[in-house]
XYZ file of C-alpha atoms in Angstrom:
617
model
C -67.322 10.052 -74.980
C -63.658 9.748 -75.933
C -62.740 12.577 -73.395
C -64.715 10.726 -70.938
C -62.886 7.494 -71.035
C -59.777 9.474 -71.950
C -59.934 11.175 -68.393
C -60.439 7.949 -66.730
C -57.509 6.002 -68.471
C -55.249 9.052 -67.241
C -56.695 8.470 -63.634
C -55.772 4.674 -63.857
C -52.118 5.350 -64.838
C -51.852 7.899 -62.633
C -53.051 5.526 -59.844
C -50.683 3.341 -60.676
C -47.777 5.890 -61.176
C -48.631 6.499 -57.634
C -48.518 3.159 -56.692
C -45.243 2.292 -58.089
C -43.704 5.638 -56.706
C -44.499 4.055 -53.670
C -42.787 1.075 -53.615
C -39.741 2.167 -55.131
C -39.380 4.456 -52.420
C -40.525 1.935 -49.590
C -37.944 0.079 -51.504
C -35.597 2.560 -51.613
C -35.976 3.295 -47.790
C -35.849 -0.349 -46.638
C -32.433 -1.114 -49.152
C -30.764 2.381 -48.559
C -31.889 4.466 -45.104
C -32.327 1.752 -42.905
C -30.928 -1.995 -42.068
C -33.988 -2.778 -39.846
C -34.881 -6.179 -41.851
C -31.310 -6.789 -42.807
C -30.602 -7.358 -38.980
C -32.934 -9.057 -38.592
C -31.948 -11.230 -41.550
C -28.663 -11.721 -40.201
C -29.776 -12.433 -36.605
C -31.445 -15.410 -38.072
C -28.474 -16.713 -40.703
C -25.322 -15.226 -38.541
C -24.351 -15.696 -35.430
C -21.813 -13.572 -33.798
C -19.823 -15.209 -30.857
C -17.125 -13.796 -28.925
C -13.762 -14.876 -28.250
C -12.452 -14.709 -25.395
C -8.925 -14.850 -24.717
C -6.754 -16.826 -22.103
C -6.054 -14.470 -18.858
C -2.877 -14.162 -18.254
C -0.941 -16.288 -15.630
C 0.383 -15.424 -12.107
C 3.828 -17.039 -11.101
C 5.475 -15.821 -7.873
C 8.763 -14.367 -7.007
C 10.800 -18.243 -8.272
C 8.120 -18.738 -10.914
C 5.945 -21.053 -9.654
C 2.409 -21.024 -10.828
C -0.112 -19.875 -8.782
C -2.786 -19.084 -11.181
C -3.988 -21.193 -14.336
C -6.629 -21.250 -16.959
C -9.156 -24.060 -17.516
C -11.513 -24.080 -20.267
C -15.246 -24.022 -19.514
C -18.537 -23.253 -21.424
C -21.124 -20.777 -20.899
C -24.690 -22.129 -22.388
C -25.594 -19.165 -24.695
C -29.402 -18.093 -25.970
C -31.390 -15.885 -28.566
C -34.947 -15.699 -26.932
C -36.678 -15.198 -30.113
C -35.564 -17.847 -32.056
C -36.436 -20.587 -29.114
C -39.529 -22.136 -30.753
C -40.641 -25.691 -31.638
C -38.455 -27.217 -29.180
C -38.830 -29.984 -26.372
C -38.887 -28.182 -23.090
C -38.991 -31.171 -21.021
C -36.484 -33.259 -22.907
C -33.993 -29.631 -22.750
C -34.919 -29.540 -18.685
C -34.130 -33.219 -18.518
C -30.085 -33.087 -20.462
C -29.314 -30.028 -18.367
C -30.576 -31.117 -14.801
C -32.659 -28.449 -14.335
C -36.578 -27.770 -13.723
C -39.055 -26.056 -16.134
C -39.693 -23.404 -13.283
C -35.805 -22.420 -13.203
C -35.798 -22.490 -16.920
C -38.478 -20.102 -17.414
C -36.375 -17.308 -14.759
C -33.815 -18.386 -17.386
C -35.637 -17.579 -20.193
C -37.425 -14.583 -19.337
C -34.193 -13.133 -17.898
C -32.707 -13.415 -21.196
C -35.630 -12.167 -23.202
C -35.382 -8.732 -20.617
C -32.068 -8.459 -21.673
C -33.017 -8.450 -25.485
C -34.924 -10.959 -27.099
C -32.858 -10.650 -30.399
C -29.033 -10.149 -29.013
C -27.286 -13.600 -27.439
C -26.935 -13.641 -23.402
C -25.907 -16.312 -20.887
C -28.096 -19.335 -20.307
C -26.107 -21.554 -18.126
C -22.569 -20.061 -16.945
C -19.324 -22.063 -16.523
C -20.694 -25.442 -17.593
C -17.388 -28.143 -16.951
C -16.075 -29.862 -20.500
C -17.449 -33.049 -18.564
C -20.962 -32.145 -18.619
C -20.870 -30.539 -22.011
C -19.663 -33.991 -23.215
C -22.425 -35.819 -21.369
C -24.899 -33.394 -24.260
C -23.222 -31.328 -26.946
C -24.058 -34.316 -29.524
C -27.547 -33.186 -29.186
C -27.642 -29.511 -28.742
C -28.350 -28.554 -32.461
C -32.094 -29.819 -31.080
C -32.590 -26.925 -29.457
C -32.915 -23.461 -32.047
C -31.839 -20.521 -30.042
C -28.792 -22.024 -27.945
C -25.149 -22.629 -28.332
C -22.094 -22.862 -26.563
C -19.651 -20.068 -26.074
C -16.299 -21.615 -25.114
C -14.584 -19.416 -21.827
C -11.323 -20.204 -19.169
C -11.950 -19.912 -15.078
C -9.546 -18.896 -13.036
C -7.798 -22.107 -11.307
C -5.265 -21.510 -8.450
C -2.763 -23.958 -8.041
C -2.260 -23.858 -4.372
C -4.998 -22.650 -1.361
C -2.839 -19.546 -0.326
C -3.136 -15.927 -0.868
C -6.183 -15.245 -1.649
C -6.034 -11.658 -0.048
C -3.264 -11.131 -2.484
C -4.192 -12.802 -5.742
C -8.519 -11.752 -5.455
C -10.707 -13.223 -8.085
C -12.855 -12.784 -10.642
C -16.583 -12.224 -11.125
C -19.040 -10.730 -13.934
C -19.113 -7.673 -14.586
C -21.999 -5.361 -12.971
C -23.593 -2.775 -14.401
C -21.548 -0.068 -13.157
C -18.452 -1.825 -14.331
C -19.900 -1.481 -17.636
C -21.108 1.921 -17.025
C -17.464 2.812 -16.525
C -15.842 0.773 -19.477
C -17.603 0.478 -22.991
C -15.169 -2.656 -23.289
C -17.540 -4.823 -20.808
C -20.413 -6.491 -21.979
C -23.215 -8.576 -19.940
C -21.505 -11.719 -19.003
C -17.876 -10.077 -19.535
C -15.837 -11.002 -16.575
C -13.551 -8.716 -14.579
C -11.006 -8.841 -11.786
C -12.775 -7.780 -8.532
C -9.990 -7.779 -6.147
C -6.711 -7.973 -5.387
C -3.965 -8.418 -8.004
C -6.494 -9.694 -10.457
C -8.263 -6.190 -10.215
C -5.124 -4.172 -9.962
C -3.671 -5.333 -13.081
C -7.021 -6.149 -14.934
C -6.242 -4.581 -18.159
C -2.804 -6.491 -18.056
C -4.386 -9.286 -17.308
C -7.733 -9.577 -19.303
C -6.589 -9.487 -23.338
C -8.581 -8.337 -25.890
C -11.825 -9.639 -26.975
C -11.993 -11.695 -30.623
C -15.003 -11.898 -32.554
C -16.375 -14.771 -34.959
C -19.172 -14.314 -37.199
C -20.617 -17.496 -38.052
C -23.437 -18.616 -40.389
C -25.977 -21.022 -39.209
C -28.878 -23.202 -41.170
C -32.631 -23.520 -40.260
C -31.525 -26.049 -37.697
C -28.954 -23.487 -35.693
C -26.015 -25.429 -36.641
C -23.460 -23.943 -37.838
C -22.373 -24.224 -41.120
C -19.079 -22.127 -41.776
C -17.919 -19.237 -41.385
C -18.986 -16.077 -42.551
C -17.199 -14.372 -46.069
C -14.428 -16.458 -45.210
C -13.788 -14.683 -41.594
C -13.962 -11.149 -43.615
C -15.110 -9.834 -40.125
C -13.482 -12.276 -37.609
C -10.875 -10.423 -34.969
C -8.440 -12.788 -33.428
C -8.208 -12.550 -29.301
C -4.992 -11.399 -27.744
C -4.498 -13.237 -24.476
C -3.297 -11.147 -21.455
C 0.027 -10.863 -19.992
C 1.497 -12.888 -17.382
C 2.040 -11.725 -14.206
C 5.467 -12.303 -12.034
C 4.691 -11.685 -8.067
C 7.133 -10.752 -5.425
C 5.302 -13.126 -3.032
C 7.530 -16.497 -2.027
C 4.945 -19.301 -2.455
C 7.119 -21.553 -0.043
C 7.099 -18.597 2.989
C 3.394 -17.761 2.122
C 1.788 -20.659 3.152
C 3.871 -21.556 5.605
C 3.053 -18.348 7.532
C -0.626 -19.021 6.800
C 0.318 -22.443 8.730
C 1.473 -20.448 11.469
C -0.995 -18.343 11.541
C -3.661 -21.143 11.564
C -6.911 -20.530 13.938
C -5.777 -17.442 15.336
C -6.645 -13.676 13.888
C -4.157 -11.366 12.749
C -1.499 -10.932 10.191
C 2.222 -10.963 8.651
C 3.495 -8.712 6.539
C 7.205 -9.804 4.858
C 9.138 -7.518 2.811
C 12.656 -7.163 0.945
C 13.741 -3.824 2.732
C 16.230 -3.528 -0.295
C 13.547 -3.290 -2.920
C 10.009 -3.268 -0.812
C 9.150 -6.365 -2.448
C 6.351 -8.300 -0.877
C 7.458 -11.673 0.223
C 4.267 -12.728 2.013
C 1.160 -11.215 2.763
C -0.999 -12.741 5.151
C -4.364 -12.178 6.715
C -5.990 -14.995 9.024
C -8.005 -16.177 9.092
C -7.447 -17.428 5.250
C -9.498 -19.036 2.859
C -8.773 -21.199 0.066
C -9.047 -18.776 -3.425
C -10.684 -21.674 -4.818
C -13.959 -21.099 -3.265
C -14.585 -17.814 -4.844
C -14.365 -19.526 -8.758
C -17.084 -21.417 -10.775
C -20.926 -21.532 -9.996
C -20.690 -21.874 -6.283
C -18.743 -18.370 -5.977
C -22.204 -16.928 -5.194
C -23.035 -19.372 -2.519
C -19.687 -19.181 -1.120
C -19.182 -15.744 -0.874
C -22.119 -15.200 1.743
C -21.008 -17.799 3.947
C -17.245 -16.016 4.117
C -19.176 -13.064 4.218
C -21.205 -13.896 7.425
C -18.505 -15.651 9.516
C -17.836 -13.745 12.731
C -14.195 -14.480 12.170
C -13.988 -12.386 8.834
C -11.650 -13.874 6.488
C -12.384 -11.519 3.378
C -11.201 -8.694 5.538
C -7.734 -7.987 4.684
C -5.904 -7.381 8.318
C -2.972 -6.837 6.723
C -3.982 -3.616 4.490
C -7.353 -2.598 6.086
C -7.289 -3.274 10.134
C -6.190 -0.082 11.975
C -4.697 -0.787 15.019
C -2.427 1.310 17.576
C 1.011 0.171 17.271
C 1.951 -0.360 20.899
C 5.491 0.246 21.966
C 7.174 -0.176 18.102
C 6.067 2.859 17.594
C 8.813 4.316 19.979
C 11.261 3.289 17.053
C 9.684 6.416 15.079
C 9.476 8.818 18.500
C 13.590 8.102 18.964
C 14.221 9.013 15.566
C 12.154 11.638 15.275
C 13.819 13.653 18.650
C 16.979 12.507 17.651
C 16.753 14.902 14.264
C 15.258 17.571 15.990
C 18.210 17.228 18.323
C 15.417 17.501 22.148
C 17.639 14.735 22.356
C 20.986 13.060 22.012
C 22.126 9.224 21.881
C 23.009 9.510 25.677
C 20.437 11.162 26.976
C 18.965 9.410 29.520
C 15.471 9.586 31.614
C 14.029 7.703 35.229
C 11.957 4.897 34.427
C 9.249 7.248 36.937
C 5.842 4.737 37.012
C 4.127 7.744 38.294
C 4.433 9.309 34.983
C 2.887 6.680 33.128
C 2.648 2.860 33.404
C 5.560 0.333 33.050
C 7.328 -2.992 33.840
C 9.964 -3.500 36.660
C 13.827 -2.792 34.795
C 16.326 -0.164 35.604
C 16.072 3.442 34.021
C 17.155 3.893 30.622
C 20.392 5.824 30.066
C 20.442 6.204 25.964
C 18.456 5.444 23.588
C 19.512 2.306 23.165
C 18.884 1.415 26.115
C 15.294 3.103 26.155
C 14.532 0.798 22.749
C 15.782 -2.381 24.691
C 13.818 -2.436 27.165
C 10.964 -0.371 25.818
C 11.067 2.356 29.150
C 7.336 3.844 29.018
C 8.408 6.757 31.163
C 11.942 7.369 28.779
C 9.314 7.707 25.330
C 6.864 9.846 27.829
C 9.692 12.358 28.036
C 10.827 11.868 24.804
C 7.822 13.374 22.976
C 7.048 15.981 25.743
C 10.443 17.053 24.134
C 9.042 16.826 21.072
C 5.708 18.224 21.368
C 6.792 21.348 23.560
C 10.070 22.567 21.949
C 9.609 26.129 23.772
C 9.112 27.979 20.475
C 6.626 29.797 22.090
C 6.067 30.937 25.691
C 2.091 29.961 25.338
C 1.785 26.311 25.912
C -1.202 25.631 23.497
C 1.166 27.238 20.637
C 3.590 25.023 21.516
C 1.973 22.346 21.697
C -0.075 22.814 18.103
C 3.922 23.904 16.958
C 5.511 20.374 18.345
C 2.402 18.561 17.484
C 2.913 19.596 13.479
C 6.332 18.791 13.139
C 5.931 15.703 14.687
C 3.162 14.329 12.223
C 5.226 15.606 9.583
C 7.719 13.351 10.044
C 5.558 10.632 10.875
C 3.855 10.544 7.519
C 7.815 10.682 5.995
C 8.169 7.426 7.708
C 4.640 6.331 5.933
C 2.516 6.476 8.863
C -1.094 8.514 7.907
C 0.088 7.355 4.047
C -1.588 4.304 1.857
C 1.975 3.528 1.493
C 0.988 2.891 -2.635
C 0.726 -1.156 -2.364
C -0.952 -2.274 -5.594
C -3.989 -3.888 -4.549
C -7.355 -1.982 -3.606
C -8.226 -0.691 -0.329
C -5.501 0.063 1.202
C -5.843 2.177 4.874
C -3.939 4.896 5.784
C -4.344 4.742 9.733
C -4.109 7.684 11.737
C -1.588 10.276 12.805
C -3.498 13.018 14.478
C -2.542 16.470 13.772
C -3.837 20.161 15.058
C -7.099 20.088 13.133
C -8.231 17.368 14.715
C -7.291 17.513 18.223
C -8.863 21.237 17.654
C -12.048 19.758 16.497
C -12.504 17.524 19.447
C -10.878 19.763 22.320
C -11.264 22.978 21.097
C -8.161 25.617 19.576
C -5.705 26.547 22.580
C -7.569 23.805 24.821
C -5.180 21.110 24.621
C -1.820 20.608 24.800
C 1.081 17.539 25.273
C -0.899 16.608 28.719
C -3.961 16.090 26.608
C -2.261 13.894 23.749
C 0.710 12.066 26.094
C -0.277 8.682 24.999
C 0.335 9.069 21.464
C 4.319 8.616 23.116
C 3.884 4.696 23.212
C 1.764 4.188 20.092
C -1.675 4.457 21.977
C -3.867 7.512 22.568
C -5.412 8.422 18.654
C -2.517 6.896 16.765
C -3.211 3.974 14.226
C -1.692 1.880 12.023
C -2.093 -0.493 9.465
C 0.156 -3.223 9.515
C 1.515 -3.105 6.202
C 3.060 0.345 7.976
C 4.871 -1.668 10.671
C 6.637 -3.404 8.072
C 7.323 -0.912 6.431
C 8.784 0.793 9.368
C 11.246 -2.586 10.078
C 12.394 -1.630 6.231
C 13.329 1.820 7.040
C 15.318 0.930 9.898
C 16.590 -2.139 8.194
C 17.651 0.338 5.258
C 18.874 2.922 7.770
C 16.659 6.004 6.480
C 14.649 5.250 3.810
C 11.869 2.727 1.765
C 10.910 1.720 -1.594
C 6.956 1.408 -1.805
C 5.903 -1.968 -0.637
C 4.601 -3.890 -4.051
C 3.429 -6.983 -5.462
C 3.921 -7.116 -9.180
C 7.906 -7.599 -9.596
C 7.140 -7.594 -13.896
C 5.040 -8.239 -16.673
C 4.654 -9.651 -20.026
C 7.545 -11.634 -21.577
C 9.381 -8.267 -21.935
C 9.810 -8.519 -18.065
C 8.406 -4.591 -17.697
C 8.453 -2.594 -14.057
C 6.369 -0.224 -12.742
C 9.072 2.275 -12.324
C 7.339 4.227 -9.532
C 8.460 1.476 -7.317
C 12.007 2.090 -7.752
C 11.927 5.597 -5.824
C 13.330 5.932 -2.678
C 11.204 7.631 -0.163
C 13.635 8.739 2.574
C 12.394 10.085 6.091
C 14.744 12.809 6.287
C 17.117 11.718 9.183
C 20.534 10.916 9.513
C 21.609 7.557 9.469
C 23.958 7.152 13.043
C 20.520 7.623 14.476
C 19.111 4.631 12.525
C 22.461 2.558 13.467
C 21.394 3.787 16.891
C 17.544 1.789 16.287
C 19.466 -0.854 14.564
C 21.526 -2.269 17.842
C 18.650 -1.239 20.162
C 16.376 -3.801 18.183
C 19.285 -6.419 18.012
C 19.789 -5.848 22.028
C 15.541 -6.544 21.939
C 16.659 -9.813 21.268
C 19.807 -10.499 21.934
C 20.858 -9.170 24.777
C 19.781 -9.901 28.655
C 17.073 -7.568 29.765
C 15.701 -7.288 25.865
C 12.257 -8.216 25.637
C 11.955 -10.772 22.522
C 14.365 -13.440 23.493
C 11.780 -16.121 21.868
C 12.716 -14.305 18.245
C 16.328 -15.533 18.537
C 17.825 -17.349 15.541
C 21.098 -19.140 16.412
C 24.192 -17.823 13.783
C 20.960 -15.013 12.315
C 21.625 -11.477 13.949
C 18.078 -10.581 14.356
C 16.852 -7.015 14.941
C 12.996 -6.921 16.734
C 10.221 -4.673 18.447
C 7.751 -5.809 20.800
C 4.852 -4.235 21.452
C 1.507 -4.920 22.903
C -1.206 -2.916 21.960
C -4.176 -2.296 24.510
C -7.644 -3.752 23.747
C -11.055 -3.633 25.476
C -9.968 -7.493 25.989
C -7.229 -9.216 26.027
C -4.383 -7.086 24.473
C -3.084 -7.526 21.094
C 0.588 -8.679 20.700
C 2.860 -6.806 17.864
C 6.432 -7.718 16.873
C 8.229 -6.009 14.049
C 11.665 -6.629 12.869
C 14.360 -7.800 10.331
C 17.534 -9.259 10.110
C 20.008 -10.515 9.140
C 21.722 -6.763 11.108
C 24.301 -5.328 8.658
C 22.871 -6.859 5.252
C 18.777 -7.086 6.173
C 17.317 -9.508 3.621
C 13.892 -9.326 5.086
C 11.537 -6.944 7.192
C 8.650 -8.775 8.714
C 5.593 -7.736 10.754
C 3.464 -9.988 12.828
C 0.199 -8.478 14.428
C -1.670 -11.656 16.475
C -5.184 -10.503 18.320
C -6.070 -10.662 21.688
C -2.703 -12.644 22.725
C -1.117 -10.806 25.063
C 2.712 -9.623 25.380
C 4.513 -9.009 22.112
C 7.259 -11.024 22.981
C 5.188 -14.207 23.475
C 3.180 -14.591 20.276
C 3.901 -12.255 17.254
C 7.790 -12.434 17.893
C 8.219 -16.403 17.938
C 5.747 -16.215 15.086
C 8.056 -13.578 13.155
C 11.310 -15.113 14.083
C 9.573 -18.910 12.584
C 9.517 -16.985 9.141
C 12.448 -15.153 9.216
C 13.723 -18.599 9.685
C 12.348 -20.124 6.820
C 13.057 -17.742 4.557
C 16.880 -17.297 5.513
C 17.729 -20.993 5.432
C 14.391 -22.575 3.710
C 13.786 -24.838 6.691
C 13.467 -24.048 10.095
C 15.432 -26.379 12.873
C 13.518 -25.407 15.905
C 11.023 -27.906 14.907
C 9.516 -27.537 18.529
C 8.757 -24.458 18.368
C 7.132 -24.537 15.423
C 5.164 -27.352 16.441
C 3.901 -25.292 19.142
C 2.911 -22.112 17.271
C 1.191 -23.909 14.183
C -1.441 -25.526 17.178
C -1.661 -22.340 19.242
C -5.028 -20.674 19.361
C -4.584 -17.329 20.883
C -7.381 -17.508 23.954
C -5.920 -21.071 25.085
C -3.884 -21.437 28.312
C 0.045 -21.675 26.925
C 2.252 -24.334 27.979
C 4.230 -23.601 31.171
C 7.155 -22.929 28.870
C 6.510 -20.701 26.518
C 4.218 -18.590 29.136
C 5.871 -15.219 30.731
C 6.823 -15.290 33.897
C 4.697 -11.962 34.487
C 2.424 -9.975 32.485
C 4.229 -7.351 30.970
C 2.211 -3.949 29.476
C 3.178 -2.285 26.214
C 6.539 -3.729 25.658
C-alpha cells in the first residue's frame, strides 16, 4: 500500500514540476525572447510624438523673405485606445459629421490600429484654442504641433514649388519619410529638400488612464532634439519678379532674366501665374484640380518646359557658327532673293551685321547651306549628314538640345535634330540641306526652351561663353555654393565674331532699319533679337537680348503667344524689365501702362501697331 500511494505522490510532484517548468519558461519567453506585451504596455503608458523642425527660409537675391513658417497642428490618433468616448460631443468641437469621422477612423485603424496617424491635418492655432481645454476627453487623440509653408508675397510660384505629404513612393525611396511626413514637391522646395527639411526630433512622453500627459519619459533618456533646415538665399530679384508677372498679366508666355556674368536667375516667369499661396493648408487638394483643369495652364512652367521654335534669334547661333567654320567671313554678303525663301521688304544684307539687323531670311538661307554642305564630299547626302553633325555640335555648345542644369525639376532640353533622326524619318542618303532648309531661321524641327534663349543673350552678352543658369546663390549661415555653377561653359568660338553679334543686336535696336525700335532705353545701350515664331494661329512673338553693350548686367528673354511680330510684344515687354532692373523704376510710364493691360488677341492701339505685318523677324 505504501508503494501504491508512494507512486502517486511522485506523479503529483511530478505534475507539478511540469507545471512550474512551464511557467518559468512562458515566463522566461515573455521577459527575455520577446517584447510583444511590453509594447503593448508602453503603447498604452508612452506616447511617442515627433518633432518636427522649422523648414528653412527662402530670401531672394537682397534678402527679402519670400518664404516663412507658421505653426499649425495636426489632430493625431491611436485607433485602439478610442473607447468610452462621446462621439457626438467630439463631431460637434471639431465641425465635422459622424459619417466623415468614421472614413477618419477606419482610415487610421488600416494604417495600424496601435501606431499614431493623422486625424485632422493642419488645424490653425485659432481653432485649436476654440478646444484644446477639452481634448484630454477624448482617449486616443492628441495634438502634434507642425509649421506650413507661408509665402510672403503672390509671386514665383514656378520657382519657389510647395509642399505636400509624402506618398508612398516617396517613402518607398527614403526610409526617412513617414505617413504624414511632408516633402518638397516642386520647384526649389524639392530641389533643395534635404537642405531644407531638418532632421526629425523625437519625444517620448508618458500619459495616465485619462491620455494626458504627465511628464516626460526617464527624464528625456530617449528624446532627440530637431535640427531645423537651412535657409535658402535665391538669385531671383523680388522687386523685377513681380513686376514682370505684372507685365505679363492675362497673356501666355514667359521671361526669363539672367546675370550673364554669373547665370544667376533674376526672374523667372511663366503666365499665366498663380498665387503660391493656394497650393498650402487644407484647401491645397481642392485647389490643385481647379489649376489643374484651367485651359490656360498655369502649373505648366513655359519658361523650363514649353518647346517652341525660336524664330529668327536663332540666326544669332547660325552667324556664329559659319563664322568659326570660316563658309563665311564678317563681309560676306548675300541677295535678300524672296524666291529662296520668304521675307520682308529691306535692302540685301552685305555683312553679317547687317544680315542680324535686319534679320535677311534669304542671307541665314545661304548661310547654313554653307554650313550644311561644306563640299567634304562629292556625294550630297554625305555632305549633308557631314554639315548636318558639325552643326548640332556646336549648337548643343551653345546649350541648345542641353537641360542647361537649372536647379529645379523638369527641365526640357528642346530639339536640335541631328543625322539619326532625319535618317529615321527620311531614310539614310534620302535627304539632304533642301530637305532640312528651314532649320536656317529657327523653324523646320528645331526647338527651344526658353530658358535657352536666355541663355543664348548671356553668351553673346559674355562674348563666348555661360555659367549654368541657377537659382540657389547660397545656403546655410556659412553662405555655401554649389560650385558646379561657377564653370564656364564656352561655345568654342572666337570672340570678334561675338563683338560682330554684339553691334548687330545693338543696330536691332538702335539703328534705322533695325527691327526692335520699341526696346529702346534712352542713355541704356541695349542689344536685342526679334523673332516671330510660326504657329497654326496667330504667330508667337520672341525677343531676346541684354544690355547695357560693353558691361551686360542682364540677359533677358521674353516669349509672348499668339501675338504676332517680335518687335511689337516680347521686345517692349523685355526692354520694360531691363528698365526696371537698371534704374529700379521705369520712366516710360506710358508704355508700361499699355503693356500691363494688353491681352495678346485684342486689337492694339493705332500706335503701338506695325505698320505691316512682318514674318520671322
Amino acid at each position: 500500500m505504501s508503494n501504491q500511494f508512494s507512486d502517486r505522490s511522485l506523479v503529483i510532484k511530478l505534475i507539478f514540476l511540469v507545471i512550474g517548468a512551464i511557467f518559468v519558461i512562458r515566463l522566461s519567453f515573455l521577459q527575455v525572447f520577446t517584447d510583444k506585451y511590453r509594447i503593448k504596455g508602453d503603447d498604452q503608458a508612452l506616447r511617442n510624438i515627433t518633432q518636427y523642425p522649422p523648414r528653412g527660409l527662402i530670401y531672394d537675391r537682397n534678402g527679402k523673405l519670400l518664404v516663412y513658417n507658421e505653426a499649425v497642428y495636426d489632430l493625431m490618433v491611436i485607433p485602439r485606445m478610442c473607447k468610452g468616448m462621446d462621439t457626438v460631443y467630439f463631431c460637434e468641437m471639431l465641425g465635422i459629421d459622424r459619417e466623415e469621422f468614421d472614413q477618419k477612423l477606419n482610415k487610421a485603424r488600416k494604417y495600424s490600429p496601435y501606431a499614431a496617424s493623422p486625424f485632422m491635418k493642419q488645424i490653425s492655432k485659432e481653432e485649436y484654442a476654440r478646444w484644446q481645454s477639452k481634448l484630454w476627453k477624448f482617449p486616443g487623440f492628441y495634438i502634434s504641433q507642425r509649421t506650413l509653408r507661408i509665402y510672403d508675397r503672390p509671386i514665383a510660384a514656378h520657382v519657389l514649388g510647395y509642399v505636400g505629404e509624402v506618398n508612398e513612393k516617396d517613402i518607398e525611396n527614403n526610409p526617412y519619410y513617414k505617413r504624414g511626413d511632408y516633402i518638397g514637391k516642386s520647384g526649389l522646395e524639392l530641389s533643395y529638400e534635404e537642405l531644407l527639411r531638418g532632421t526629425k526630433g523625437k519625444k517620448v512622453m508618458q500619459v495616465d488612464v485619462h491620455n494626458r500627459e504627465i511628464g516626460s519619459y526617464q527624464n528625456g533618456a530617449f528624446d532627440s532634439v530637431p535640427i531645423e533646415g537651412l535657409n535658402l538665399y535665391t538669385t531671383i530679384d523680388a522687386e523685377l519678379q513681380q513686376y514682370a508677372e505684372e507685365l505679363m498679366a492675362n497673356k501666355r508666355g514667359c521671361v526669363i532674366a539672367i546675370e550673364p556674368s554669373t547665370g544667376e536667375v533674376l526672374t523667372l516667369v511663366s503666365a499665366p501665374c498663380y498665387d503660391p499661396n493656394l497650393l498650402v493648408g487644407r484647401a491645397r487638394g481642392s485647389n490643385y484640380n481647379k489649376l489643374s483643369e484651367d485651359i490656360a495652364k498655369p502649373l505648366f512652367n513655359r519658361a523650363i518646359q514649353a518647346q517652341y521654335p525660336p524664330g529668327s534669334i536663332f540666326k544669332i547661333a547660325q552667324a556664329m557658327t559659319a563664322l568659326q567654320l570660316g563658309v563665311i567671313s564678317p563681309g560676306t554678303g548675300f541677295p535678300c532673293d524672296k524666291s529662296k525663301i520668304g521675307c520682308h521688304n529691306h535692302p540685301s544684307a552685305s555683312c553679317v551685321q547687317e544680315a542680324i539687323k535686319m534679320s535677311c531670311n534669304p542671307y541665314f538661307y545661304y548661310t547654313y547651306r554653307r554650313i550644311i554642305q561644306q563640299e567634304k564630299y562629292k556625294n550630297i547626302y554625305k555632305d549633308s549628314q557631314y554639315g548636318l553633325t558639325v552643326w548640332n555640335n556646336y549648337m548643343h555648345r551653345f546649350g541648345f538640345g542641353e537641360r542647361l542644369g537649372l536647379d529645379i525639376p523638369n527641365v526640357r532640353r528642346g530639339n536640335i535634330p541631328d543625322t539619326a533622326y532625319y535618317n529615321h524619318w527620311y531614310g539614310k542618303e534620302r535627304w539632304a540641306f533642301s530637305t532640312i532648309y528651314s532649320n536656317s531661321i529657327g523653324q523646320g524641327e528645331v526647338e527651344v526652351v526658353p530658358l535657352q534663349m536666355a541663355n543664348l543673350a548671356c553668351i553673346v552678352a559674355n562674348r563666348g561663353y555661360y555659367y549654368t543658369p541657377h537659382l540657389l546663390r547660397y545656403y546655410g549661415p556659412d553662405s555655401a555654393v554649389v560650385d558646379s555653377f561657377m564653370v564656364k561653359h564656352e561655345t568654342g568660338i572666337e570672340k570678334q565674331y561675338f563683338e560682330i553679334a554684339a553691334r548687330g543686336m545693338y543696330d536691332v535696336v538702335h539703328a534705322p532699319g533695325g527691327t526692335a525700335h520699341r526696346a529702346k532705353i534712352d542713355d541704356i545701350a541695349v542689344c536685342g533679337k526679334t523673332g516671330t515664331a510660326e504657329n497654326k494661329g496667330i504667330d508667337h512673338s520672341v525677343f531676346v537680348c541684354f544690355a547695357p553693350k560693353d558691361d551686360p548686367k542682364i540677359a533677358v528673354a521674353v516669349y509672348v503667344e499668339n501675338s504676332g511680330a517680335g518687335g511689337v510684344f516680347a521686345a517692349p515687354i523685355a526692354s520694360l524689365v531691363i528698365e526696371k532692373y537698371l534704374r529700379r523704376e521705369v520712366k516710360r510710364v506710358d508704355m508700361e501702362k499699355q503693356y500691363r493691360e494688353m491681352a495678346p488677341c485684342q486689337s492694339l492701339p493705332l500706335k503701338y501697331r506695325p505698320a505691316k505685318k512682318s514674318k520671322r523677324r
